[in-house]
Tab-separated table of C-alpha atoms in Angstrom:
chain	number	residue	atom	x	y	z
V	621	MET	CA	28.183	-89.600	-8.932
V	622	THR	CA	30.400	-88.345	-5.660
V	623	GLU	CA	33.191	-90.008	-4.831
V	624	LYS	CA	32.548	-91.249	-1.420
V	625	ASN	CA	35.381	-92.215	1.182
V	626	LEU	CA	37.747	-90.198	0.040
V	627	LYS	CA	41.060	-88.886	2.400
V	628	PHE	CA	41.608	-85.381	3.192
V	629	ILE	CA	43.663	-83.271	5.393
V	630	ASP	CA	42.890	-80.341	6.964
V	631	LEU	CA	46.034	-77.120	7.302
V	632	PHE	CA	45.418	-74.304	9.838
V	633	ALA	CA	42.439	-75.657	11.058
V	634	GLY	CA	41.531	-73.623	13.150
V	635	ILE	CA	37.698	-74.952	14.612
V	636	GLY	CA	37.004	-77.534	11.670
V	637	GLY	CA	34.739	-75.868	9.235
V	638	PHE	CA	36.528	-78.041	6.452
V	639	HIS	CA	35.453	-81.083	8.511
V	640	ILE	CA	32.633	-80.760	9.481
V	641	ALA	CA	31.534	-80.190	5.482
V	642	LEU	CA	34.021	-82.072	4.007
V	643	GLU	CA	32.676	-85.220	6.780
V	644	LYS	CA	28.657	-84.986	6.003
V	645	LEU	CA	30.218	-85.728	2.693
V	646	GLY	CA	31.393	-89.238	4.089
V	647	HIS	CA	34.957	-88.683	3.888
V	648	GLU	CA	38.008	-89.300	6.031
V	649	CYS	CA	40.069	-86.821	7.912
V	650	VAL	CA	43.443	-88.264	8.007
V	651	PHE	CA	45.777	-85.377	9.177
V	652	ALA	CA	45.559	-81.680	10.577
V	653	SER	CA	47.356	-78.849	12.001
V	654	GLU	CA	46.564	-75.986	14.306
V	655	LYS	CA	49.587	-74.193	16.030
V	656	ARG	CA	47.287	-72.774	18.331
V	657	VAL	CA	46.437	-74.532	21.144
V	658	ASN	CA	44.021	-74.068	22.627
V	659	LEU	CA	42.494	-74.747	19.514
V	660	ALA	CA	44.022	-77.384	18.551
V	661	GLU	CA	42.962	-79.239	21.606
V	662	LEU	CA	39.622	-78.148	20.578
V	663	TYR	CA	39.192	-79.505	17.144
V	664	GLU	CA	41.038	-82.687	18.859
V	665	LYS	CA	38.173	-83.014	21.950
V	666	ASN	CA	35.189	-82.598	18.209
V	667	PHE	CA	36.838	-84.954	15.707
V	668	GLU	CA	38.749	-87.292	17.892
V	669	ILE	CA	42.303	-86.821	15.791
V	670	GLU	CA	45.010	-85.635	16.904
V	671	VAL	CA	46.167	-82.581	15.792
V	672	ASN	CA	49.782	-81.581	14.268
V	673	ARG	CA	50.575	-78.204	15.896
V	674	ASP	CA	53.360	-76.778	13.525
V	675	ILE	CA	52.996	-77.580	9.586
V	676	THR	CA	56.835	-76.567	9.167
V	677	LYS	CA	58.680	-78.579	11.029
V	678	ILE	CA	56.638	-82.096	9.611
V	679	GLU	CA	57.889	-83.035	7.152
V	680	VAL	CA	55.514	-83.911	4.193
V	681	SER	CA	56.608	-87.752	4.080
V	682	GLU	CA	55.072	-87.862	8.085
V	683	ILE	CA	51.539	-86.863	6.563
V	684	PRO	CA	49.742	-90.080	5.609
V	685	SER	CA	48.493	-90.235	1.659
V	686	PHE	CA	45.425	-88.383	0.852
V	687	ASP	CA	42.779	-87.128	-2.140
V	688	ILE	CA	41.879	-84.453	-1.071
V	689	LEU	CA	43.719	-81.159	0.980
V	690	CYS	CA	42.082	-78.423	2.304
V	691	ALA	CA	43.463	-75.395	3.622
V	692	GLY	CA	42.645	-71.215	4.863
V	693	PHE	CA	46.249	-70.647	4.865
V	694	PRO	CA	46.484	-67.753	7.385
V	695	CYS	CA	44.587	-64.594	5.577
V	696	GLN	CA	46.423	-61.903	7.898
V	697	PRO	CA	49.076	-61.322	4.863
V	698	PHE	CA	46.145	-60.214	2.113
V	699	SER	CA	43.799	-58.603	4.473
V	700	LYS	CA	42.971	-55.032	4.457
V	701	ALA	CA	42.841	-55.189	7.732
V	702	GLY	CA	46.543	-56.950	8.238
V	703	LYS	CA	49.600	-55.062	6.769
V	704	GLN	CA	49.478	-57.272	3.842
V	705	ASP	CA	52.920	-57.845	3.594
V	706	GLY	CA	51.333	-60.611	1.564
V	707	LEU	CA	54.071	-64.010	0.831
V	708	GLN	CA	56.679	-61.536	2.190
V	709	ASP	CA	55.061	-61.542	5.419
V	710	GLU	CA	57.839	-63.433	7.145
V	711	ARG	CA	55.353	-64.866	9.516
V	712	ASN	CA	52.599	-66.582	7.283
V	713	GLY	CA	54.071	-65.483	4.078
V	714	SER	CA	55.536	-68.877	2.984
V	715	LEU	CA	52.692	-70.986	4.742
V	716	PHE	CA	51.533	-71.122	0.980
V	717	ASP	CA	54.627	-72.824	0.219
V	718	LYS	CA	54.638	-75.364	2.484
V	719	ILE	CA	50.610	-76.161	0.553
V	720	VAL	CA	53.076	-76.625	-2.922
V	721	ASP	CA	55.919	-78.781	-1.318
V	722	ILE	CA	52.931	-80.730	0.256
V	723	LEU	CA	50.795	-81.773	-3.101
V	724	GLU	CA	54.306	-81.697	-4.934
V	725	PHE	CA	54.924	-84.677	-2.417
V	726	HIS	CA	51.134	-86.517	-2.609
V	727	LYS	CA	50.169	-85.425	-5.835
V	728	PRO	CA	46.522	-85.580	-3.689
V	729	LYS	CA	43.416	-85.298	-6.543
V	730	TYR	CA	42.187	-82.077	-5.986
V	731	PHE	CA	42.290	-79.038	-2.988
V	732	ILE	CA	40.772	-76.301	-2.245
V	733	LEU	CA	41.604	-73.535	-0.527
V	734	GLU	CA	40.174	-70.052	1.494
V	735	ASN	CA	40.990	-66.732	1.528
V	736	VAL	CA	40.181	-63.256	2.127
V	737	ARG	CA	39.022	-61.702	-1.540
V	738	ASN	CA	42.235	-59.184	-1.513
V	739	LEU	CA	44.571	-61.812	-2.054
V	740	ILE	CA	43.834	-61.823	-6.355
V	741	SER	CA	44.325	-57.915	-5.961
V	742	HIS	CA	47.426	-57.921	-3.789
V	743	ASP	CA	50.825	-56.190	-5.032
V	744	ASN	CA	49.218	-55.594	-8.611
V	745	GLU	CA	47.403	-59.195	-8.813
V	746	ASN	CA	51.211	-59.964	-8.608
V	747	THR	CA	50.727	-63.029	-5.227
V	748	TRP	CA	48.199	-64.317	-7.272
V	749	PHE	CA	50.202	-64.994	-10.501
V	750	TYR	CA	52.202	-66.402	-8.111
V	751	ILE	CA	49.859	-68.527	-6.432
V	752	LYS	CA	48.192	-69.941	-10.143
V	753	GLU	CA	52.345	-70.371	-11.594
V	754	GLN	CA	52.853	-72.384	-9.042
V	755	LEU	CA	49.451	-74.565	-8.655
V	756	GLU	CA	49.316	-74.974	-12.424
V	757	ASN	CA	52.533	-74.776	-14.065
V	758	LYS	CA	55.100	-76.975	-11.512
V	759	LEU	CA	52.406	-79.082	-10.154
V	760	GLY	CA	50.071	-79.409	-13.175
V	761	TYR	CA	46.895	-78.456	-11.772
V	762	LYS	CA	43.592	-77.210	-13.856
V	763	ILE	CA	42.287	-74.809	-10.965
V	764	ASP	CA	39.431	-72.285	-10.428
V	765	LYS	CA	38.619	-69.726	-8.442
V	766	LYS	CA	35.421	-67.640	-7.160
V	767	ILE	CA	34.203	-64.716	-4.312
V	768	TYR	CA	31.155	-66.224	-2.832
V	769	SER	CA	29.157	-64.585	0.660
V	770	PRO	CA	27.505	-66.852	2.855
V	771	HIS	CA	24.298	-64.878	1.773
V	772	ASN	CA	24.689	-66.178	-1.392
V	773	PHE	CA	23.410	-69.645	-0.401
V	774	GLY	CA	20.833	-68.268	1.807
V	775	ILE	CA	22.483	-67.288	4.847
V	776	PRO	CA	22.031	-64.000	6.120
V	777	GLN	CA	25.913	-62.816	6.342
V	778	HIS	CA	27.890	-60.734	3.834
V	779	ARG	CA	31.475	-62.194	3.788
V	780	GLU	CA	32.892	-62.291	0.806
V	781	ARG	CA	35.810	-64.593	0.459
V	782	LEU	CA	37.771	-66.390	-2.331
V	783	PHE	CA	37.829	-70.491	-3.008
V	784	ILE	CA	40.302	-71.864	-4.794
V	785	ILE	CA	40.198	-75.108	-5.975
V	786	GLY	CA	42.510	-77.561	-7.983
V	787	SER	CA	42.201	-81.351	-9.785
V	788	SER	CA	44.669	-83.383	-10.996
V	789	ASP	CA	41.856	-84.538	-13.892
V	790	GLY	CA	40.990	-81.581	-15.149
V	791	LEU	CA	37.785	-79.070	-14.541
V	792	ASP	CA	35.739	-80.060	-17.069
V	793	HIS	CA	33.560	-82.065	-14.723
V	794	PHE	CA	33.317	-78.908	-12.350
V	795	GLU	CA	30.947	-76.380	-12.405
V	796	TRP	CA	30.505	-73.315	-9.956
V	797	LEU	CA	27.312	-72.655	-7.555
V	798	GLU	CA	24.916	-70.659	-8.733
V	799	THR	CA	23.931	-68.526	-6.467
V	800	THR	CA	20.136	-67.755	-4.824
V	801	ASN	CA	20.673	-64.403	-2.786
V	802	LYS	CA	17.639	-65.345	-1.297
V	803	THR	CA	18.366	-65.128	2.252
V	804	THR	CA	16.578	-66.566	5.536
V	805	SER	CA	15.858	-63.809	8.331
V	806	ILE	CA	18.744	-63.506	10.709
V	807	PHE	CA	15.619	-64.283	13.264
V	808	GLU	CA	15.506	-68.184	12.453
V	809	PHE	CA	19.413	-68.030	13.806
V	810	LEU	CA	18.594	-66.954	17.106
V	811	ASP	CA	18.176	-68.381	20.067
V	812	GLU	CA	15.467	-67.781	22.488
V	813	LYS	CA	15.667	-65.733	25.002
V	814	PRO	CA	19.466	-67.047	25.459
V	815	VAL	CA	19.989	-67.449	29.087
V	816	ASN	CA	23.494	-67.616	28.800
V	817	ALA	CA	23.864	-64.652	26.166
V	818	ARG	CA	25.879	-62.013	27.303
V	819	LYS	CA	24.103	-58.872	28.718
V	820	LEU	CA	25.160	-55.506	26.527
V	821	GLU	CA	27.057	-53.357	29.291
V	822	GLU	CA	25.530	-49.895	30.971
V	823	GLU	CA	28.181	-47.872	29.380
V	824	LYS	CA	27.360	-48.995	26.016
V	825	ILE	CA	23.364	-49.168	26.404
V	826	GLU	CA	24.201	-44.983	27.009
V	827	VAL	CA	26.385	-44.589	24.243
V	828	ILE	CA	23.312	-45.908	22.633
V	829	ASP	CA	21.208	-43.487	24.283
V	830	ILE	CA	22.666	-40.750	23.244
V	831	TRP	CA	22.722	-42.144	19.677
V	832	GLN	CA	19.121	-42.147	19.258
V	833	GLU	CA	18.976	-38.611	21.076
V	834	PHE	CA	21.468	-37.081	18.335
V	835	ILE	CA	19.410	-38.816	15.252
V	836	SER	CA	16.453	-37.478	16.994
V	837	LYS	CA	17.284	-33.866	16.593
V	838	ILE	CA	17.035	-34.161	12.448
V	839	PRO	CA	13.822	-33.414	11.428
V	840	LEU	CA	12.218	-36.464	9.983
V	841	LYS	CA	11.608	-34.685	6.465
V	842	HIS	CA	16.110	-34.660	6.299
V	843	LYS	CA	17.378	-37.591	5.896
V	844	LEU	CA	19.947	-38.859	8.386
V	845	PRO	CA	23.533	-38.718	5.999
V	846	GLY	CA	25.100	-41.500	4.228
V	847	PHE	CA	28.569	-41.095	5.573
V	848	PRO	CA	30.309	-42.024	8.375
V	849	ILE	CA	29.188	-39.017	11.363
V	850	TRP	CA	32.497	-37.800	13.097
V	851	SER	CA	31.036	-35.482	15.757
V	852	MET	CA	35.126	-34.136	16.477
V	853	GLU	CA	34.563	-32.127	13.779
V	854	PHE	CA	32.229	-30.479	15.094
V	855	GLY	CA	33.395	-26.750	15.683
V	856	ALA	CA	36.735	-27.694	14.438
V	857	THR	CA	38.849	-25.655	11.233
V	858	TYR	CA	42.189	-27.345	11.866
V	859	PRO	CA	43.145	-27.088	7.908
V	860	PHE	CA	42.832	-29.829	5.418
V	861	GLU	CA	41.775	-29.226	2.444
V	862	GLU	CA	44.572	-27.436	1.170
V	863	LYS	CA	47.772	-29.157	3.868
V	864	THR	CA	47.617	-30.951	6.847
V	865	PRO	CA	48.134	-30.115	10.829
V	866	TYR	CA	51.900	-31.551	9.674
V	867	ALA	CA	52.404	-29.702	7.019
V	868	SER	CA	51.375	-26.837	8.639
V	869	SER	CA	53.225	-24.164	10.953
V	870	SER	CA	52.691	-24.123	15.091
V	871	ILE	CA	51.899	-20.269	14.663
V	872	ALA	CA	49.127	-21.415	11.774
V	873	LEU	CA	47.706	-24.692	13.726
V	874	GLY	CA	47.198	-22.309	16.626
V	875	LYS	CA	44.037	-20.081	15.252
V	876	THR	CA	42.482	-22.939	14.171
V	877	LYS	CA	39.704	-24.965	16.611
V	878	GLY	CA	40.432	-29.386	16.921
V	879	ASN	CA	38.206	-31.451	18.557
V	880	PHE	CA	34.757	-30.296	19.005
V	881	GLY	CA	35.681	-26.768	18.841
V	882	THR	CA	38.578	-27.161	21.586
V	883	GLU	CA	41.271	-23.703	21.259
V	884	LEU	CA	44.460	-24.462	19.727
V	885	LYS	CA	45.365	-21.193	21.063
V	886	GLY	CA	48.041	-20.642	23.458
V	887	ILE	CA	49.723	-24.753	23.995
V	888	SER	CA	52.478	-26.513	22.201
V	889	ARG	CA	52.706	-27.664	19.040
V	890	PRO	CA	52.323	-31.562	21.206
V	891	GLU	CA	50.083	-30.641	23.056
V	892	LYS	CA	48.094	-29.011	19.040
V	893	PHE	CA	48.703	-32.352	17.990
V	894	LYS	CA	46.438	-34.199	21.021
V	895	ASN	CA	43.543	-31.917	20.366
V	896	LEU	CA	42.787	-33.363	16.695
V	897	PRO	CA	41.503	-36.197	16.300
V	898	SER	CA	43.906	-38.994	15.797
V	899	TYR	CA	42.651	-38.937	11.792
V	900	ALA	CA	44.293	-36.024	11.574
V	901	GLN	CA	47.337	-36.458	13.143
V	902	THR	CA	49.302	-38.469	10.753
V	903	GLU	CA	52.498	-37.489	9.075
V	904	GLU	CA	50.999	-36.298	5.894
V	905	ASN	CA	51.393	-33.216	3.559
V	906	GLU	CA	47.850	-34.167	1.936
V	907	PHE	CA	44.671	-35.710	2.914
V	908	PRO	CA	43.485	-38.555	0.630
V	909	SER	CA	40.042	-37.543	-1.136
V	910	TRP	CA	37.998	-39.805	0.570
V	911	LYS	CA	39.297	-38.422	4.276
V	912	LYS	CA	39.233	-34.867	2.569
V	913	ASN	CA	35.650	-35.991	1.385
V	914	TYR	CA	33.910	-36.902	5.155
V	915	ILE	CA	35.570	-34.451	6.795
V	916	ARG	CA	34.132	-31.277	5.043
V	917	LYS	CA	30.875	-33.101	4.798
V	918	ASN	CA	30.657	-33.427	9.263
V	919	ARG	CA	31.673	-29.679	9.275
V	920	ALA	CA	28.661	-28.509	6.777
V	921	PHE	CA	26.397	-31.224	8.754
V	922	TYR	CA	26.888	-29.659	11.809
V	923	GLU	CA	26.885	-26.070	10.314
V	924	LYS	CA	22.773	-26.614	9.348
V	925	TYR	CA	22.530	-28.396	12.264
V	926	LYS	CA	24.115	-26.404	14.497
V	927	ASP	CA	21.350	-25.051	17.115
V	928	VAL	CA	19.622	-28.502	17.081
V	929	LEU	CA	22.449	-30.688	17.989
V	930	GLU	CA	24.824	-28.704	19.915
V	931	PRO	CA	23.770	-29.971	23.206
V	932	ILE	CA	23.443	-33.390	22.282
V	933	VAL	CA	27.045	-32.549	21.209
V	934	ASN	CA	28.551	-32.491	24.984
V	935	LYS	CA	27.493	-35.422	25.833
V	936	ILE	CA	29.323	-37.527	22.053
V	937	GLU	CA	31.783	-35.751	23.114
V	938	ASN	CA	32.500	-36.528	27.229
V	939	LEU	CA	32.563	-40.102	25.987
V	940	LYS	CA	35.496	-41.963	27.071
V	941	ILE	CA	36.376	-43.998	23.298
V	942	ALA	CA	36.853	-41.915	20.743
V	943	SER	CA	35.290	-44.774	18.239
V	944	TRP	CA	32.093	-44.292	20.555
V	945	GLN	CA	32.192	-40.541	19.065
V	946	LYS	CA	31.523	-41.928	15.026
V	947	LEU	CA	28.372	-43.511	13.748
V	948	GLU	CA	28.124	-45.268	10.885
V	949	TRP	CA	24.142	-44.876	9.997
V	950	ASN	CA	23.325	-48.005	7.293
V	951	VAL	CA	20.152	-47.818	7.293
V	952	GLN	CA	18.767	-45.097	4.895
V	953	GLY	CA	15.364	-44.692	5.209
V	954	GLY	CA	14.122	-47.175	8.161
V	955	GLU	CA	12.402	-46.687	11.249
V	956	ARG	CA	15.206	-44.266	13.144
V	957	ASP	CA	15.279	-46.228	15.680
V	958	LEU	CA	18.623	-47.787	17.061
V	959	TYR	CA	17.069	-50.345	18.978
V	960	LYS	CA	15.588	-52.377	16.115
V	961	TYR	CA	18.640	-52.980	14.417
V	962	ILE	CA	21.697	-55.264	14.798
V	963	ILE	CA	24.396	-52.748	16.608
V	964	GLN	CA	28.994	-53.593	16.157
V	965	PHE	CA	31.301	-51.169	17.891
V	966	ARG	CA	33.812	-50.909	15.285
V	967	GLY	CA	36.485	-48.741	15.639
V	968	SER	CA	35.403	-47.129	13.221
V	969	GLY	CA	32.656	-46.261	15.314
V	970	VAL	CA	28.855	-47.309	16.550
V	971	ARG	CA	27.421	-49.107	13.379
V	972	ILE	CA	23.653	-49.917	13.276
V	973	LYS	CA	23.036	-52.415	10.594
V	974	LYS	CA	19.391	-53.612	8.602
V	975	THR	CA	18.444	-57.218	10.342
V	976	ASP	CA	18.068	-58.281	6.855
V	977	PHE	CA	21.947	-59.465	7.223
V	978	PHE	CA	24.761	-60.362	9.942
V	979	PRO	CA	28.278	-58.619	9.942
V	980	SER	CA	31.233	-60.391	9.838
V	981	LEU	CA	31.889	-61.953	12.723
V	982	VAL	CA	35.144	-60.522	12.467
V	983	THR	CA	38.240	-61.806	14.529
V	984	VAL	CA	37.990	-58.780	16.807
V	985	SER	CA	37.205	-60.345	20.309
V	986	THR	CA	35.333	-56.222	20.992
V	987	GLN	CA	33.640	-55.749	17.853
V	988	ILE	CA	31.123	-58.679	18.527
V	989	PRO	CA	27.200	-58.278	16.724
V	990	ILE	CA	25.188	-57.083	19.401
V	991	ILE	CA	20.916	-57.869	19.958
V	992	SER	CA	19.518	-53.959	20.515
V	993	TRP	CA	16.263	-55.176	20.405
V	994	GLU	CA	17.282	-57.724	23.105
V	995	LYS	CA	20.621	-55.527	25.149
V	996	ARG	CA	22.525	-58.200	24.726
V	997	TYR	CA	25.922	-59.044	22.181
V	998	ILE	CA	24.931	-62.183	19.970
V	999	THR	CA	25.669	-65.888	21.268
V	1000	PRO	CA	28.134	-68.429	20.504
V	1001	SER	CA	25.598	-70.688	19.195
V	1002	GLU	CA	24.584	-68.357	16.836
V	1003	GLY	CA	27.786	-67.236	15.483
V	1004	ALA	CA	27.964	-70.861	14.963
V	1005	ARG	CA	25.070	-71.309	12.942
V	1006	ILE	CA	25.864	-68.866	11.290
V	1007	GLN	CA	29.040	-70.393	10.378
V	1008	SER	CA	27.328	-73.620	10.072
V	1009	LEU	CA	28.944	-74.853	12.336
V	1010	ASN	CA	26.868	-76.576	14.251
V	1011	GLY	CA	27.408	-78.958	16.723
V	1012	ILE	CA	30.391	-78.529	17.368
V	1013	ASP	CA	32.102	-77.897	20.898
V	1014	LEU	CA	32.915	-73.836	20.812
V	1015	PRO	CA	35.577	-71.886	23.518
V	1016	GLU	CA	34.657	-70.907	26.470
V	1017	ASN	CA	35.907	-67.438	26.251
V	1018	ILE	CA	33.938	-65.676	24.213
V	1019	GLY	CA	37.398	-63.703	22.660
V	1020	THR	CA	38.806	-66.582	21.342
V	1021	CYS	CA	35.262	-68.148	20.708
V	1022	PHE	CA	34.066	-65.260	18.481
V	1023	SER	CA	37.550	-64.841	17.124
V	1024	ALA	CA	38.101	-68.709	15.904
V	1025	LEU	CA	34.271	-68.048	14.084
V	1026	GLY	CA	35.277	-64.795	12.478
V	1027	ASN	CA	38.925	-67.088	10.991
V	1028	ALA	CA	37.008	-70.166	10.022
V	1029	VAL	CA	35.947	-70.767	6.732
V	1030	ASN	CA	32.114	-71.552	6.241
V	1031	GLY	CA	30.870	-74.980	6.510
V	1032	THR	CA	28.013	-74.705	3.722
V	1033	ILE	CA	29.602	-72.921	1.171
V	1034	VAL	CA	33.525	-74.968	1.754
V	1035	ARG	CA	30.541	-79.024	1.315
V	1036	LEU	CA	29.053	-77.833	-1.819
V	1037	ILE	CA	32.261	-76.462	-3.279
V	1038	ALA	CA	33.629	-80.183	-2.125
V	1039	GLU	CA	30.053	-81.342	-3.730
V	1040	LYS	CA	30.675	-79.948	-7.055
V	1041	LEU	CA	34.073	-80.897	-7.068
V	1042	ILE	CA	34.297	-84.731	-5.986
V	1043	GLU	CA	31.354	-85.051	-8.387
V	1044	LYS	CA	31.801	-86.705	-11.191
V	1045	LYS	CA	28.412	-86.147	-13.287
V	1046	PRO	CA	29.448	-84.994	-16.711
V	1047	LYS	CA	29.737	-80.906	-17.456
V	1048	THR	CA	26.507	-78.984	-19.784
V	1049	ILE	CA	27.237	-76.221	-21.822
V	1050	LYS	CA	24.876	-74.431	-24.234
V	1051	LEU	CA	26.015	-74.368	-27.778
V	1052	ASN	CA	23.701	-72.806	-30.045
V	1053	GLY	CA	20.689	-73.270	-28.274
V	1054	LYS	CA	21.896	-76.955	-27.890
V	1055	SER	CA	22.838	-78.286	-24.363
V	1056	LYS	CA	25.601	-80.929	-24.946
V	1057	VAL	CA	27.846	-82.808	-22.866
V	1058	MET	CA	31.199	-81.858	-22.340
V	1059	ASN	CA	33.555	-85.012	-20.937
V	1060	GLY	CA	36.388	-84.389	-20.647
V	1061	HIS	CA	35.958	-84.015	-25.186
V	1062	LYS	CA	36.115	-81.122	-26.792
V	1063	ILE	CA	32.222	-80.253	-28.683
V	1064	ASN	CA	32.262	-79.401	-32.377
V	1065	SER	CA	30.009	-76.303	-31.796
V	1066	ASN	CA	30.020	-75.069	-35.797
V	1067	LYS	CA	26.946	-77.148	-36.694
V	1068	THR	CA	23.467	-75.885	-35.542
V	1069	SER	CA	21.782	-78.823	-35.894
V	1070	GLU	CA	21.820	-81.297	-32.629
V	1071	LEU	CA	22.909	-84.210	-35.009
V	1072	ASP	CA	26.007	-82.232	-37.017
V	1073	TYR	CA	28.059	-82.073	-33.717
V	1074	GLU	CA	30.560	-84.096	-33.310
V	1075	ARG	CA	33.197	-85.078	-29.581
V	1076	ILE	CA	36.562	-84.844	-31.259
V	1077	GLU	CA	39.915	-86.478	-29.180
């Protein structure tokens, strides 16, 4: 049976993913913090509770007593997309220690923390060892961790996140949720012809049309590349195997070609570098193997199909943004029609995804997923539905809205975890083929008959 009417606090609350999940289970929020003013004001409007702006300036004694601490503490120090400074991050790294201070003072029964999966491996796992040391050895909680994604629970989105749970009473009663991986169609999450949808810009439609023309040039009997297509390598001959352009002399570099076969002869060294792909301008003596591999494969691909691709490559070269000159075809074996897929304009290129999963909602507002067959972006309500956060007001600004949704914890996953963590149902384990209840006791499993099992303190 799940404990009812517990009190929880919501730290780094964002738009309230934890709040929605815990409130559905009958629990009451008694304190919330969110530093971003626009999100704090929206939280107050949605949940009718005062939001404290800066948790670092709050004395822990000022926080009301509570039973559950919830925190999706800032992930930038650990994210692959950030600098990965971890707990040394000047702005956000110390926020975990604030969580520890609050737990130490109030001693709540439970906590649920959420962060990026990269936190576990950050700094050769030293970050995780520190977190574990603080929560278990210093504070005395029994903790556990698990990586979950919405697609594990029927939601068509890949978005892996780390969940850390803790209980002062131990975790003998707790079992992580079994995953199904049977996802609902994304079409059940889409609005039908939404009138408020943001239409796709004409210049991006042109980009899609150009890449559509590009892939149509490849014979159907040949597979499209499984590696990212970097069109700026088409015609390029600058050095990349043994040494980089940075490690090459200006004279040697002048004998090669840069972006789209641009001659590098007769121009200054700075001008030479301006005519190289951005990823080839790095100040390093040798490229990593993955970069060499992509360059090598792209040049070989172009040489193979040069005769049919050359006319369309000129159009790609004229695209004004370098990332638009890259294509990530993630629908290998699928129909070669870009207008049947989900599309994202990412920093790494124009990404084409199957319609069985939504791409992760990221905090970069320029990467909002595109419903290509309707030539529109997904709507805020669709994004909220994917995050299991429907029913609340969202930021009016589109960029702010999707940044908030990208930062938010998935409401369904939190609700399911909290339900298991807080319930008092004994955990059942299997020993020698027999199911025995373990409820805070060790079980002597050196017997083969169910009647021979003994519980010992």
